[in-house]
Tab-separated table of C-alpha atoms in Angstrom:
chain	number	residue	atom	x	y	z
A	1	HIS	CA	68.474	99.883	-95.172
A	2	ASP	CA	67.260	103.423	-94.725
A	3	ARG	CA	67.290	105.283	-91.442
A	4	THR	CA	63.516	105.175	-90.964
A	5	GLY	CA	63.524	101.432	-91.574
A	6	ALA	CA	66.508	101.075	-89.242
A	7	ARG	CA	64.584	102.800	-86.454
A	8	ALA	CA	61.638	100.443	-86.976
A	9	HIS	CA	63.959	97.432	-86.852
A	10	GLN	CA	65.577	98.796	-83.696
A	11	GLN	CA	62.226	99.051	-81.968
A	12	ILE	CA	61.218	95.528	-82.989
A	13	ILE	CA	64.534	94.021	-81.849
A	14	ARG	CA	64.435	95.957	-78.582
A	15	ARG	CA	60.914	94.694	-77.822
A	16	LEU	CA	61.578	91.093	-78.842
A	17	PHE	CA	64.894	90.658	-77.060
A	18	ASN	CA	64.739	93.356	-74.368
A	19	ASP	CA	68.070	94.657	-75.688
A	20	SER	CA	70.019	97.709	-74.729
A	21	THR	CA	70.187	100.531	-77.246
A	22	GLU	CA	73.787	99.680	-78.270
A	23	ASP	CA	72.974	95.974	-78.830
A	24	THR	CA	69.965	96.997	-80.884
A	25	ARG	CA	72.063	99.327	-83.077
A	26	LEU	CA	74.540	96.525	-83.786
A	27	LYS	CA	71.785	94.069	-84.707
A	28	THR	CA	70.046	96.702	-86.857
A	29	SER	CA	73.299	97.376	-88.707
A	30	ALA	CA	73.617	93.650	-89.396
A	31	ILE	CA	70.040	93.549	-90.718
A	32	CYS	CA	70.778	96.522	-93.016
A	33	VAL	CA	73.828	94.710	-94.406
A	34	VAL	CA	71.685	91.648	-95.127
A	35	PHE	CA	69.137	93.846	-96.943
A	36	VAL	CA	71.860	95.397	-99.107
A	37	ILE	CA	73.301	91.960	-99.944
A	38	CYS	CA	69.812	90.764	-100.924
A	39	ASP	CA	69.361	93.833	-103.140
A	40	VAL	CA	72.749	93.261	-104.799
A	41	VAL	CA	71.962	89.619	-105.546
A	42	SER	CA	68.333	90.141	-106.596
A	43	PHE	CA	68.537	93.364	-108.569
A	44	LEU	CA	72.142	93.481	-109.778
A	45	ILE	CA	73.677	90.002	-110.016
A	46	LEU	CA	70.549	88.173	-111.246
A	47	PRO	CA	69.948	90.587	-114.173
A	48	VAL	CA	73.617	90.210	-115.173
A	49	ALA	CA	73.300	86.401	-115.025
A	50	ILE	CA	70.252	86.662	-117.282
A	51	LEU	CA	72.250	88.938	-119.604
A	52	PHE	CA	74.945	86.294	-120.021
A	53	LYS	CA	72.337	83.550	-120.498
A	54	ILE	CA	70.768	85.625	-123.286
A	55	TYR	CA	74.210	86.161	-124.836
A	56	LEU	CA	75.029	82.446	-124.750
A	57	ASN	CA	71.690	81.522	-126.343
A	58	SER	CA	71.626	84.232	-129.001
A	59	THR	CA	73.098	84.784	-132.406
A	60	SER	CA	73.768	88.422	-131.543
A	61	MET	CA	76.211	90.364	-133.671
A	62	LEU	CA	77.392	92.240	-130.563
A	63	PRO	CA	80.872	91.167	-129.428
A	64	SER	CA	81.171	89.542	-126.005
A	65	PHE	CA	83.163	92.464	-124.564
A	66	VAL	CA	80.077	94.675	-125.016
A	67	TYR	CA	78.101	92.350	-122.749
A	68	VAL	CA	80.952	92.261	-120.217
A	69	CYS	CA	81.296	96.064	-120.210
A	70	VAL	CA	77.538	96.521	-119.790
A	71	ALA	CA	77.505	93.994	-116.935
A	72	ILE	CA	80.406	95.641	-115.105
A	73	PHE	CA	78.954	99.135	-115.526
A	74	TYR	CA	75.481	97.999	-114.408
A	75	VAL	CA	76.762	96.305	-111.242
A	76	LEU	CA	79.072	99.196	-110.323
A	77	ALA	CA	76.306	101.764	-110.922
A	78	GLY	CA	73.883	99.702	-108.836
A	79	ILE	CA	76.339	99.329	-105.962
A	80	THR	CA	77.040	103.064	-106.124
A	81	ARG	CA	73.284	103.726	-105.996
A	82	LEU	CA	72.780	101.423	-103.008
A	83	SER	CA	75.694	103.026	-101.152
A	84	TRP	CA	74.444	106.535	-101.856
A	85	PHE	CA	70.888	105.594	-100.857
A	86	ASN	CA	72.046	104.276	-97.484
A	87	ILE	CA	73.861	107.537	-96.778
A	88	THR	CA	71.323	110.107	-98.022
A	89	ASP	CA	67.799	108.657	-98.016
A	90	ALA	CA	66.685	110.008	-94.640
A	91	GLU	CA	67.402	113.587	-95.678
A	92	ASN	CA	65.530	113.389	-98.974
A	93	GLY	CA	61.919	113.181	-97.787
A	94	GLY	CA	59.447	111.948	-100.382
A	95	TYR	CA	61.941	111.673	-103.243
A	96	PHE	CA	64.611	109.270	-104.437
A	97	LYS	CA	67.873	110.571	-105.887
A	98	GLY	CA	68.173	108.564	-109.079
A	99	VAL	CA	66.167	105.457	-109.873
A	100	PRO	CA	66.178	102.812	-107.099
A	101	VAL	CA	67.756	99.494	-108.095
A	102	THR	CA	64.491	97.708	-107.305
A	103	PHE	CA	62.848	99.409	-110.313
A	104	ILE	CA	64.688	96.959	-112.574
A	105	ALA	CA	62.100	94.420	-111.405
A	106	LEU	CA	59.428	96.494	-113.161
A	107	VAL	CA	61.360	96.863	-116.405
A	108	LEU	CA	62.954	93.475	-117.084
A	109	PRO	CA	59.785	91.353	-117.214
A	110	ILE	CA	58.591	93.410	-120.193
A	111	ILE	CA	61.498	92.225	-122.372
A	112	PRO	CA	60.289	88.609	-122.841
A	113	PHE	CA	56.917	89.908	-124.030
A	114	ILE	CA	58.591	92.184	-126.567
A	115	ASP	CA	60.811	89.267	-127.545
A	116	LEU	CA	57.751	87.110	-128.297
A	117	TRP	CA	56.640	89.618	-130.938
A	118	PHE	CA	60.056	89.509	-132.601
A	119	GLU	CA	60.443	85.728	-132.346
A	120	GLY	CA	63.441	85.763	-130.014
A	121	TYR	CA	65.759	88.090	-131.929
A	122	PHE	CA	65.201	91.279	-130.003
A	123	SER	CA	66.309	90.485	-126.424
A	124	ALA	CA	69.991	90.034	-127.340
A	125	TYR	CA	70.064	93.745	-128.205
A	126	LEU	CA	67.337	95.191	-125.982
A	127	TYR	CA	68.431	93.565	-122.723
A	128	PRO	CA	71.976	95.038	-122.671
A	129	LEU	CA	70.544	98.414	-123.716
A	130	VAL	CA	68.031	98.324	-120.850
A	131	LEU	CA	70.762	97.449	-118.332
A	132	LEU	CA	72.941	100.251	-119.658
A	133	VAL	CA	70.133	102.821	-119.440
A	134	MET	CA	69.089	101.616	-115.969
A	135	GLY	CA	72.708	101.829	-114.795
A	136	PHE	CA	72.810	105.476	-115.844
A	137	LEU	CA	69.433	106.121	-114.204
A	138	PHE	CA	70.704	104.600	-110.929
A	139	ILE	CA	73.454	107.209	-110.638
A	140	LEU	CA	71.769	110.164	-112.345
A	141	ASN	CA	71.302	113.090	-109.958
A	142	ILE	CA	67.557	113.576	-110.438
A	143	ASP	CA	64.681	113.580	-107.967
A	144	ILE	CA	62.093	110.854	-108.463
A	145	LYS	CA	58.956	110.981	-106.341
A	146	LYS	CA	58.528	107.942	-104.113
A	147	PRO	CA	55.496	105.906	-105.202
A	148	SER	CA	52.210	106.494	-103.453
A	149	LEU	CA	50.037	103.656	-102.201
A	150	LYS	CA	48.017	103.752	-105.445
A	151	VAL	CA	51.175	103.456	-107.556
A	152	SER	CA	52.461	100.640	-105.347
A	153	LEU	CA	49.179	98.784	-105.820
A	154	PHE	CA	49.512	99.313	-109.573
A	155	TYR	CA	52.995	97.748	-109.414
A	156	LEU	CA	51.499	94.779	-107.562
A	157	LEU	CA	48.767	94.442	-110.188
A	158	LEU	CA	51.409	94.616	-112.903
A	159	ALA	CA	53.369	91.798	-111.224
A	160	ILE	CA	50.222	89.659	-111.034
A	161	ILE	CA	49.529	90.298	-114.734
A	162	TYR	CA	53.122	89.271	-115.580
A	163	ILE	CA	52.814	86.052	-113.602
A	164	VAL	CA	49.402	85.110	-114.998
A	165	THR	CA	50.547	85.839	-118.538
A	166	LEU	CA	53.680	83.734	-118.110
A	167	VAL	CA	51.653	80.841	-116.712
A	168	LEU	CA	49.178	81.076	-119.595
A	169	LEU	CA	52.020	81.210	-122.124
A	170	GLN	CA	53.626	78.153	-120.528
A	171	VAL	CA	50.321	76.258	-120.628
A	172	ARG	CA	49.874	77.248	-124.278
A	173	LEU	CA	53.423	76.143	-125.159
A	174	LEU	CA	53.057	72.806	-123.366
A	175	GLY	CA	49.495	72.133	-124.534
């Protein structure tokens, strides 16, 4: 994934399997490829699948080619970001160049809550806009400070709040 993470994986593999350095590098490269594939599926393909589900279920006035163009741009920008990250992350210290693709996981869960206030009409327009903006932020040449432990804990708390709220909403809708 990144070079620091690759070194950690190399050490773990070497200890577990008593491998030579070359064998460890090959296995670490394979692990990095798996991580990138997981990122592509989780943070690029899944949001696009949700985009098309929203389009199919909405009465949006946006033509279908807008959704297709947004989806293609978003995936290409995300893949570009992941490729660039794998090449340059070790040299960039405590900063990201552009927004990491994983940040979409912080943004997208907010949309259903906004949609509740507007009774389901808003997501057909907001969701493609968010993907478009995030795509640009993935490839924008800006430095973004890597989150500290406190910020990471805040993200975890935010995820717990999302999950609890969704469960409570589901209970309210079913009950």
